[in-house]
Short mmCIF file of C-alpha atoms and ligand atoms in Angstrom, two decimals:
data_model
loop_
_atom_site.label_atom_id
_atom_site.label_comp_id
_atom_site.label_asym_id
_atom_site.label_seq_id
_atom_site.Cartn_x
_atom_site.Cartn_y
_atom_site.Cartn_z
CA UNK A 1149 14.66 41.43 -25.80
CA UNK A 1150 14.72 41.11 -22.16
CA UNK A 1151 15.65 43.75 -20.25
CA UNK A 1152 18.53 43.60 -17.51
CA UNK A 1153 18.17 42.43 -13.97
CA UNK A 1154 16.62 45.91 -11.58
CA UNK A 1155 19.52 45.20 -8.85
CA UNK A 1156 17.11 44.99 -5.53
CA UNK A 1157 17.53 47.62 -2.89
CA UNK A 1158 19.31 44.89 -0.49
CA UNK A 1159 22.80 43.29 -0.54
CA UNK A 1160 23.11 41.68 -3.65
CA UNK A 1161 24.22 39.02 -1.99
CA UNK A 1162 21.74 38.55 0.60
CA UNK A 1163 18.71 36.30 0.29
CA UNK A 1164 14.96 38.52 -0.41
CA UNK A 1165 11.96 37.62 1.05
CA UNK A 1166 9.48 35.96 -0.97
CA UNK A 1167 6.05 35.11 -0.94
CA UNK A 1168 5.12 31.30 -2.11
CA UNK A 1169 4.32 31.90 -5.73
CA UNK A 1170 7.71 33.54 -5.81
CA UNK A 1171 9.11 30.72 -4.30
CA UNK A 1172 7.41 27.83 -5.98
CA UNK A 1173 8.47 29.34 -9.68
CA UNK A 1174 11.81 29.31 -8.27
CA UNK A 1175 11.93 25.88 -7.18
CA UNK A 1176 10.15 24.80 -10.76
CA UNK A 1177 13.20 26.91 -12.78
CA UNK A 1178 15.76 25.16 -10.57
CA UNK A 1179 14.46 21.03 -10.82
CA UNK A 1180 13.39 21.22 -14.14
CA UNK A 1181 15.20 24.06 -16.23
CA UNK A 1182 14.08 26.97 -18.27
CA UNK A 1183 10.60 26.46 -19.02
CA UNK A 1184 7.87 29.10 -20.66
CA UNK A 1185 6.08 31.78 -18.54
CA UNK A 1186 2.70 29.37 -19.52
CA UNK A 1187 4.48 25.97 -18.12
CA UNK A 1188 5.44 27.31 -14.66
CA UNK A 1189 1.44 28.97 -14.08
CA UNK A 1190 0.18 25.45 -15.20
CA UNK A 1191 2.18 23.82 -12.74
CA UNK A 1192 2.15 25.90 -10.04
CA UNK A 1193 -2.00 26.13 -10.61
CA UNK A 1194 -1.87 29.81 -11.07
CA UNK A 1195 -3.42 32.48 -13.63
CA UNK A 1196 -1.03 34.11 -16.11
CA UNK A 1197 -1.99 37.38 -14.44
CA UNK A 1198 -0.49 35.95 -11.12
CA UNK A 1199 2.84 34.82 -12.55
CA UNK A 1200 3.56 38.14 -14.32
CA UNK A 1201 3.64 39.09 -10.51
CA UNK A 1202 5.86 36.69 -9.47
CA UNK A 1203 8.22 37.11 -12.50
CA UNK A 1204 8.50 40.46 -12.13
CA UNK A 1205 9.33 39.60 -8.19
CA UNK A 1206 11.99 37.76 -9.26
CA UNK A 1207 13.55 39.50 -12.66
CA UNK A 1208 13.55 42.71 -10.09
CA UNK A 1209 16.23 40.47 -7.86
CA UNK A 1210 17.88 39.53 -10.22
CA UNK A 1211 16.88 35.80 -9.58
CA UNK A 1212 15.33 34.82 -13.07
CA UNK A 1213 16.05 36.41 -16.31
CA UNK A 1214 13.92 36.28 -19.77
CA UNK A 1215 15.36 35.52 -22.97
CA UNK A 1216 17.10 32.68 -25.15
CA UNK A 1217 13.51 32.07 -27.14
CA UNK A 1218 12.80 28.39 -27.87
CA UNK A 1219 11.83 27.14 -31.04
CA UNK A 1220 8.19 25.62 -30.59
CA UNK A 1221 9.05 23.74 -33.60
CA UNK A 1222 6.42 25.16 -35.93
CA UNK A 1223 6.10 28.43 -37.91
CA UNK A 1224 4.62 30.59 -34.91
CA UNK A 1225 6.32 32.86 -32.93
CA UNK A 1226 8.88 31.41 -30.85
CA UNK A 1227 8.02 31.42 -27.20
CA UNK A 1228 10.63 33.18 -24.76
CA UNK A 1229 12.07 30.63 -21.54
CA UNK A 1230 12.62 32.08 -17.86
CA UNK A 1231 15.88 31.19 -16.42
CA UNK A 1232 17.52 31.08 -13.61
CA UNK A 1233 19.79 33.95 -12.53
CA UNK A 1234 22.02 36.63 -12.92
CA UNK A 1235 21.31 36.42 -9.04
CA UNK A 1236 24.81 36.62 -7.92
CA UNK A 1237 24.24 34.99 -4.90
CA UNK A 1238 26.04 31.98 -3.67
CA UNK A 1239 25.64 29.11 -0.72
CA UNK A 1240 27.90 27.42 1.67
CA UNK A 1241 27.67 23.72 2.22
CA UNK A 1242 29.33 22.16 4.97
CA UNK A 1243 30.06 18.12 5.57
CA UNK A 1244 31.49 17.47 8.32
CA UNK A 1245 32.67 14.02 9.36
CA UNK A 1246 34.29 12.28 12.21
CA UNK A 1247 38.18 13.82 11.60
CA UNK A 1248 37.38 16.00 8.56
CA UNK A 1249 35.49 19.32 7.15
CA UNK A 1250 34.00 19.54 3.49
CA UNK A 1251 33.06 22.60 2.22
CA UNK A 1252 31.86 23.69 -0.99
CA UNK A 1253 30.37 27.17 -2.51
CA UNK A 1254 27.92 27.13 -4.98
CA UNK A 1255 25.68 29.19 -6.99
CA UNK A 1256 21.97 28.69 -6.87
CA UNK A 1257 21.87 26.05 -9.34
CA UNK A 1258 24.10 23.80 -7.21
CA UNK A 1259 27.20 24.12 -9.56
CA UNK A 1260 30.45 24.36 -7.32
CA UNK A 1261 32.32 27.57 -7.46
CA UNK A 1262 35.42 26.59 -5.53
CA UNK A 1263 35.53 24.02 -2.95
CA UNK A 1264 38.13 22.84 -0.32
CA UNK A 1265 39.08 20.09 2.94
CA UNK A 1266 40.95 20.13 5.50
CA UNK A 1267 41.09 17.88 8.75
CA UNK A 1268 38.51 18.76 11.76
CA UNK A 1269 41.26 20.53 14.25
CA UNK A 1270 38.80 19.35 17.72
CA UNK A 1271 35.75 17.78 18.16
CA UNK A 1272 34.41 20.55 20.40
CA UNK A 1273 31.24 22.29 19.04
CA UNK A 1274 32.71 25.45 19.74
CA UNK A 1275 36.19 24.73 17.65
CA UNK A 1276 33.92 23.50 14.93
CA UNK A 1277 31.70 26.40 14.26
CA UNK A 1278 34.94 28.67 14.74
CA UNK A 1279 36.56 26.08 11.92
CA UNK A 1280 33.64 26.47 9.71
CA UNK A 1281 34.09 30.44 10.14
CA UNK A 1282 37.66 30.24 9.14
CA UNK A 1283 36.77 27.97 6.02
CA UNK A 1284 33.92 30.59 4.54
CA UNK A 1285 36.45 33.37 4.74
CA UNK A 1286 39.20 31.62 2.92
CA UNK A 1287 37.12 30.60 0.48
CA UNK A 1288 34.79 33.39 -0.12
CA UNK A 1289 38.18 35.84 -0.59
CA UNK A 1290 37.90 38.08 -2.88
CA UNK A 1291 34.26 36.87 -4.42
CA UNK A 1292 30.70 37.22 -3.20
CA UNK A 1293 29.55 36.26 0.05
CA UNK A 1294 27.14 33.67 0.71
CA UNK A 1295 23.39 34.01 1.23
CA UNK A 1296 22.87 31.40 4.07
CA UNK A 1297 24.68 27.94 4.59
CA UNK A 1298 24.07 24.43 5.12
CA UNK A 1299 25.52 21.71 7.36
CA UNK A 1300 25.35 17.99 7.19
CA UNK A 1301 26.64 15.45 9.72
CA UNK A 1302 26.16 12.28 10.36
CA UNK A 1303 23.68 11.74 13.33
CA UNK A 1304 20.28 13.19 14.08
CA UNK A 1305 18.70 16.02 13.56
CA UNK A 1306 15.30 17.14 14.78
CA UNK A 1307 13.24 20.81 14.07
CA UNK A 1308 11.13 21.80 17.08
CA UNK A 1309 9.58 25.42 18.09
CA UNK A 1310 11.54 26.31 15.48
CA UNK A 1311 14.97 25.38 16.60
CA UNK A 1312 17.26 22.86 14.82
CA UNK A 1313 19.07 20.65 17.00
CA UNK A 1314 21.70 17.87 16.72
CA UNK A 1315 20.07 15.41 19.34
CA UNK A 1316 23.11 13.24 18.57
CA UNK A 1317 25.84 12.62 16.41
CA UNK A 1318 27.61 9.44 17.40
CA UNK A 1319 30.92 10.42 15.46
CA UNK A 1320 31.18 13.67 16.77
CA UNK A 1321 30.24 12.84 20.32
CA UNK A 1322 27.51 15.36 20.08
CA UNK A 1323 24.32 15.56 21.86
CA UNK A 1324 21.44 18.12 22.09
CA UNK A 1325 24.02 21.00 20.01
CA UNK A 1326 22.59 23.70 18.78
CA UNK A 1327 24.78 23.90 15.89
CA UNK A 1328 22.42 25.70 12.87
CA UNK A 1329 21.94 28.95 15.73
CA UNK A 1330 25.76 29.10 16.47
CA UNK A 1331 26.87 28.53 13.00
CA UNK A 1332 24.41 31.52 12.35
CA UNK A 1333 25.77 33.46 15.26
CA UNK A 1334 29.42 33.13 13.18
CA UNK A 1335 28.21 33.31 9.97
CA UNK A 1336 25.73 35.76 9.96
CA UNK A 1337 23.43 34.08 7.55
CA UNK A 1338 20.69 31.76 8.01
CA UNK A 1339 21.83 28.40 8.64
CA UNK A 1340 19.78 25.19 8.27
CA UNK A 1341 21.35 21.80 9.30
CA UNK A 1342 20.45 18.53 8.61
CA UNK A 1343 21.80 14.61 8.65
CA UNK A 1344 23.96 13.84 5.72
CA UNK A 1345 22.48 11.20 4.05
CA UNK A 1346 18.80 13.33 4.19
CA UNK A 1347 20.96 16.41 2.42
CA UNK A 1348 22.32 14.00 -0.56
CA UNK A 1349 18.96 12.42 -0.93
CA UNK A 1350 17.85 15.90 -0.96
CA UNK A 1351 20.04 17.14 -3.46
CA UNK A 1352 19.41 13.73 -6.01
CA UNK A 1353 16.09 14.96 -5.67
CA UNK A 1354 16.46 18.50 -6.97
CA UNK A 1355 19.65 18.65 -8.72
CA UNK A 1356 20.58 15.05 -9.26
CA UNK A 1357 19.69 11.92 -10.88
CA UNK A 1358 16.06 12.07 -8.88
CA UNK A 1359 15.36 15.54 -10.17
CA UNK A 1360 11.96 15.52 -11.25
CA UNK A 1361 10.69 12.20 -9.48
CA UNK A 1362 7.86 12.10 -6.96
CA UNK A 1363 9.59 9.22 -4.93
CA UNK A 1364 13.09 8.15 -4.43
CA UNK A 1365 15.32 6.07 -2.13
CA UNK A 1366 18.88 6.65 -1.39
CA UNK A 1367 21.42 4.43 0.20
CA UNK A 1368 24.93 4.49 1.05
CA UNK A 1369 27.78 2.19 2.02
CA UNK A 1370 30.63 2.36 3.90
CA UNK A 1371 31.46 2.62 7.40
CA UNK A 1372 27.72 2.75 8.47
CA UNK A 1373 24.91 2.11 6.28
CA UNK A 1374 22.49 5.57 5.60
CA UNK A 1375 19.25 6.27 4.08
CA UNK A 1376 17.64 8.67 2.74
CA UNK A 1377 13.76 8.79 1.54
CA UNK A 1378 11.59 10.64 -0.77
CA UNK A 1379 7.92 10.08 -0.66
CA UNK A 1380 5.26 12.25 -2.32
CA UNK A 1381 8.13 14.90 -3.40
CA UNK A 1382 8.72 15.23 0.41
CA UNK A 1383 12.12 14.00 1.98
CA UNK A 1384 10.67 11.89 5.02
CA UNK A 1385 12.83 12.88 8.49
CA UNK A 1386 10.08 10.93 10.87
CA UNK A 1387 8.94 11.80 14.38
CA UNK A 1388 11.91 11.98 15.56
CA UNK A 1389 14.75 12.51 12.92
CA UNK A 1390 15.31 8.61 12.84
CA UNK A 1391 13.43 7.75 9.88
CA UNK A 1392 14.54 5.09 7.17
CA UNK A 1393 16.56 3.02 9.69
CA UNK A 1394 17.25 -0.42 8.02
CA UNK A 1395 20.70 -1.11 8.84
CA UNK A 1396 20.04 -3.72 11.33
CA UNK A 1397 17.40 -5.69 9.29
CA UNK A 1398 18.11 -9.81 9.75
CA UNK A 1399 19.48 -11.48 6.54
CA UNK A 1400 20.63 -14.64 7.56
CA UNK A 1401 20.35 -16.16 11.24
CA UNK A 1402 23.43 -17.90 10.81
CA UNK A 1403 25.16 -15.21 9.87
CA UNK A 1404 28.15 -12.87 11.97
CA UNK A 1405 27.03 -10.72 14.93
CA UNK A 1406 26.64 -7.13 15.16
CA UNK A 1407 28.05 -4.77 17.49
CA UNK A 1408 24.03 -5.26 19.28
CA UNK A 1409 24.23 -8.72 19.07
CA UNK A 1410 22.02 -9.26 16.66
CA UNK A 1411 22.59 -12.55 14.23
CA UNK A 1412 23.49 -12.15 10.57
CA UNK A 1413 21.55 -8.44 10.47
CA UNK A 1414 22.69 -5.84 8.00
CA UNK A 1415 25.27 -4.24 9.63
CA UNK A 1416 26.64 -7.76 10.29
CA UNK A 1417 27.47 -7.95 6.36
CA UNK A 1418 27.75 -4.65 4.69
CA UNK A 1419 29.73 -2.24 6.31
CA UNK A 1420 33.46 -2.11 4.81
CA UNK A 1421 34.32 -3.08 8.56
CA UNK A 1422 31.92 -6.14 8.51
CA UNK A 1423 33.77 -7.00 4.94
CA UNK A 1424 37.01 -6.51 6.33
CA UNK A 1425 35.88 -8.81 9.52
CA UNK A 1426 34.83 -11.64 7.01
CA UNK A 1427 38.11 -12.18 6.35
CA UNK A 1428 39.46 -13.47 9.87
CA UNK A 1429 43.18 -12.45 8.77
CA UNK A 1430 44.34 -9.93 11.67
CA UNK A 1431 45.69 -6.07 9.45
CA UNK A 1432 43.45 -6.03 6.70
CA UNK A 1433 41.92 -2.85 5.79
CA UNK A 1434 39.20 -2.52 3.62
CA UNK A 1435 41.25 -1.19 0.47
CA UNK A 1436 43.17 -4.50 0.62
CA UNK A 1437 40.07 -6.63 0.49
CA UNK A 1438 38.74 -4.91 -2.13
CA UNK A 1439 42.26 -5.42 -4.09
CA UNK A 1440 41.76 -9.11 -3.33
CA UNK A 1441 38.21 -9.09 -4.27
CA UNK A 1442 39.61 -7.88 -7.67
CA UNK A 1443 42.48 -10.72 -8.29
CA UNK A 1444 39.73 -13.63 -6.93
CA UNK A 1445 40.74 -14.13 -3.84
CA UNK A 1446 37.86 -16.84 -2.55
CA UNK A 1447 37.55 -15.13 0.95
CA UNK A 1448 37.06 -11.59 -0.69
CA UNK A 1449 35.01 -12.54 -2.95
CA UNK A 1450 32.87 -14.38 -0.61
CA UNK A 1451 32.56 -11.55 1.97
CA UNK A 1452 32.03 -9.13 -0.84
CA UNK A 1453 29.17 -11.57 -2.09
CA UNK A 1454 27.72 -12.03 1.69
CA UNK A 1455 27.64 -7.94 1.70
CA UNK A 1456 26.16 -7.69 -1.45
CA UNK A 1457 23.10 -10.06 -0.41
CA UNK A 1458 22.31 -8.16 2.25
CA UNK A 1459 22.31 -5.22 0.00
CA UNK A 1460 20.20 -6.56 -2.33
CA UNK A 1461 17.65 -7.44 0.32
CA UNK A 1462 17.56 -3.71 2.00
CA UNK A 1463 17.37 -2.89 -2.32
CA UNK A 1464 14.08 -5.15 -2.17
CA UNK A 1465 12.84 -4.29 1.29
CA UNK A 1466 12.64 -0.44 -0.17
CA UNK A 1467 11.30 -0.88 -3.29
CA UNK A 1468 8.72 -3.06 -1.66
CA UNK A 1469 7.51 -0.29 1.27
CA UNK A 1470 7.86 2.35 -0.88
CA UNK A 1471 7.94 1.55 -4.34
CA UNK A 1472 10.07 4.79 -5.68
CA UNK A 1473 10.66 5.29 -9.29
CA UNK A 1474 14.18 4.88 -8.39
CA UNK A 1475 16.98 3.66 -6.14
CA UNK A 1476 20.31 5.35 -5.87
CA UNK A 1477 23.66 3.68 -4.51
CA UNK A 1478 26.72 5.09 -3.21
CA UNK A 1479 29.06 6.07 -0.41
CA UNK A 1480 32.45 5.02 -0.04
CA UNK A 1481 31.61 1.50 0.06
CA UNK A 1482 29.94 1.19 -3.28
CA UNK A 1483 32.86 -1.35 -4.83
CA UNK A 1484 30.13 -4.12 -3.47
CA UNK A 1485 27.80 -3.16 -6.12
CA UNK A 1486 30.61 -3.33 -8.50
CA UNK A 1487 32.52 -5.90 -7.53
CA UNK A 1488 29.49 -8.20 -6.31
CA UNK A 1489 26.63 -7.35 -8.20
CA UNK A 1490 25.12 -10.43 -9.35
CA UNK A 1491 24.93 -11.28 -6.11
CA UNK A 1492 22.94 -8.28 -5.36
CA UNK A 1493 20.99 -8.64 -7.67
CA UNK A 1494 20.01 -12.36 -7.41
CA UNK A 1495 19.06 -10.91 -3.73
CA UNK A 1496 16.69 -8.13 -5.35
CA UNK A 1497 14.86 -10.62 -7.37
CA UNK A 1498 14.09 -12.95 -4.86
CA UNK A 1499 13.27 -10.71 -2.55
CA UNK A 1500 11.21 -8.80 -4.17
CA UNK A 1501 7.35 -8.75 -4.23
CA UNK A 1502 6.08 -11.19 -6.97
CA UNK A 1503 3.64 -8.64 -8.18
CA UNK A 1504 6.18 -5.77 -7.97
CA UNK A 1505 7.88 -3.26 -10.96
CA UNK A 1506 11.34 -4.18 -11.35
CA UNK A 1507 13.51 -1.52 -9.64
CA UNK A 1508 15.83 1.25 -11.34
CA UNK A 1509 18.66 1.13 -9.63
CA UNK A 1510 21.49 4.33 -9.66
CA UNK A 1511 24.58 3.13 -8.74
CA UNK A 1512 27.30 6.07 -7.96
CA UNK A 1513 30.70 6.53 -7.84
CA UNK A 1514 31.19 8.64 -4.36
CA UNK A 1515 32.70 11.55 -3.40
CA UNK A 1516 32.98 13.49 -0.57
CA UNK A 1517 32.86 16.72 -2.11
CA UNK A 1518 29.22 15.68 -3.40
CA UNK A 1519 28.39 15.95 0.22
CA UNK A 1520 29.59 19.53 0.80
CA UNK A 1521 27.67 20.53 -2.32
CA UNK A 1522 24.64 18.76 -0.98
CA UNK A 1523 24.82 20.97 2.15
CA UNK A 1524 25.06 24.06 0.14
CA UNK A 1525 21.81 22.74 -1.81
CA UNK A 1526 20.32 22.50 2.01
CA UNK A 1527 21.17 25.94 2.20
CA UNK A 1528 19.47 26.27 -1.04
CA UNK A 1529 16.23 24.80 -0.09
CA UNK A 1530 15.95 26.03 3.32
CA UNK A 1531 16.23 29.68 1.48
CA UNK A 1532 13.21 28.25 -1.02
CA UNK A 1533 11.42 26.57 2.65
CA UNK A 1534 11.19 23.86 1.14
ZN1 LIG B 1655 22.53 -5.49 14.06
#
């Protein structure tokens, strides 16, 4: 029998200090599940004398338990499984967007333990982190606190000397913000921040469908087009923050303009705007197109069709510079794949390299309370450094 969780010397609730072994188990236990003491040494590359450290590291915060014994399946002695938890500790995610605030709380595993929205009251950095203060007590009342946080936005977000910056976020109007130091200032709990389609790629790749996978792309639709890029197990940011930018690829040079003025690129097709703009009937919005789209309305279906081309082709123009085991598609714009999706994938196949594995595709339903929890996982990893 395993014996109960030593409760460590610090807050419960606050995050310990670990060395990498410690960490590295940790991050095995959370992608893949409960595993034997032997499976975690062998892929960590460490002796069994080194991981009775490490697991006695972790049962002594509470972070991994022993027990439930698995069945090997023949008549030997069953071999016991680390887990994950009782850890009682818990992580804020934040999402914010242009008029609105996510936020989820969730346990180390990623499983939401209450969530909640509410409409961004100002755009003003300051307002926001005071917002995002408000939000953590209301929804923390009464149950643990967190052990650090995590906030995505739309925009960029670069790591230098140590210090994460917002160098811009076109949505928010914000440029060069500090936000992960004042968040932390309010909070008071480390705070890691990060673009929002890098968090939910990030997430997919621990907790989601790319759990376990070496390489993975991400992309979502909607009112912009986002990417998000796993190479080597690593989630690629770039030089600069700006990595993964295909949304202005050309598709067709007879095709619409963009806002740039560039012919028939991406963005000229596939955001719900460009769909909506196909149409060339003044009060559309995008929910009606997609209602005529539905009841075969030619023009709908058309610009549905031109948008899922070009989606096909970005689908194609990954798998051929990367070539990751898998490709996931969502956002709130991901009724093209649904509604269109011959289309897309007549675009996949011939754009696709003739010597090249055919390409899993993921296609999601989307919601926005994925995002929060995929800020909370940020908050998750950053804890793990990884
Ligand atoms: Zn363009």
């Amino acid at each position: 029998m395993a014996s109960p969780p030593a409760v460590s010397a610090a807050s419960p609730t606050s995050w310990p200090d670990l060395n990498g072994g410690e960490r590295g188990a940790l991050r095995e236990l959370l992608v893949h599940g409960p595993m034997p003491r032997a499976e975690i040494a062998r892929r960590l590359g460490i002796s069994r004398t080194s991981l009775t450290r490490v697991t006695r590291e972790l049962v002594e915060h509470g972070l991994v338990s022993e027990g439930a014994a698995e069945s090997n399946g023949s008549a030997g002695r069953p071999g016991e499984l680390l887990h994950i938890g009782p850890h009682g500790r818990s992580f804020l995610g934040v999402n914010l967007t242009s008029d609105r605030l996510f936020a989820a709380v969730t346990d180390l595993e990623a499983r939401v333990l209450v969530s909640h929205d509410e409409p961004l009251d100002s755009e003003g950095v300051g307002d926001v982190v005071a917002q995002i203060g408000r939000v953590r007590e209301r929804l923390v009342e009464g149950r643990t606190d967190i052990a650090a946080a995590g906030i995505a936005l739309a925009g960029d977000v670069v790591t230098a000397a140590g210090r994460q910056v917002v160098t811009e976020s076109p949505f928010l109007g914000w440029r060069q913000v500090a936000l992960a130091a004042l968040a932390e200032q309010r909070l008071g709990v480390p705070v890691a921040t990060e673009n929002d389609v890098r968090c939910l790629t990030a997430a997919e790749h621990w907790f989601g469908v790319g759990a376990g996978f070496e390489s993975m792309a991400l992309i979502t639709v909607g009112v912009g087009i986002g990417f998000g890029l796993v190479v080597d197990g690593k989630v690629v940011t770039g030089g600069r923050g700006k990595a993964g930018r295909l949304d202005h690829l050309p598709i067709d040079r007879d095709g619409p303009l963009c806002e740039y003025g560039h012919r028939g690129c991406v963005t000229a097709f596939l955001p719900n705007s460009a769909i909506v703009g196909a149409m060339r009937t003044p009060g559309l919005d995008y929910e009606t197109v997609v209602d005529l789209a539905r009841t075969d309305d030619p023009a709908a279906v058309r610009a549905f069709r031109d948008a899922a081309y070009a989606l096909g082709v970005l689908v194609a123009t990954l798998a051929n510079t990367f070539d990751p085991e898998k490709i996931v598609i969502t956002g709130e714009g991901i009724a093209v794949a649904e509604l269109a999706r011959t289309a897309m994938d007549a675009a996949i196949t011939a754009n696709l390299h003739p010597t090249a594995t055919p390409v899993t595709l993921d296609i999601q339903p989307f919601e926005f309370a994925e995002w929060a929890r995929a800020a909370a996982v940020l908050a998750i990893r950053t804890c793990l450094r990884f």
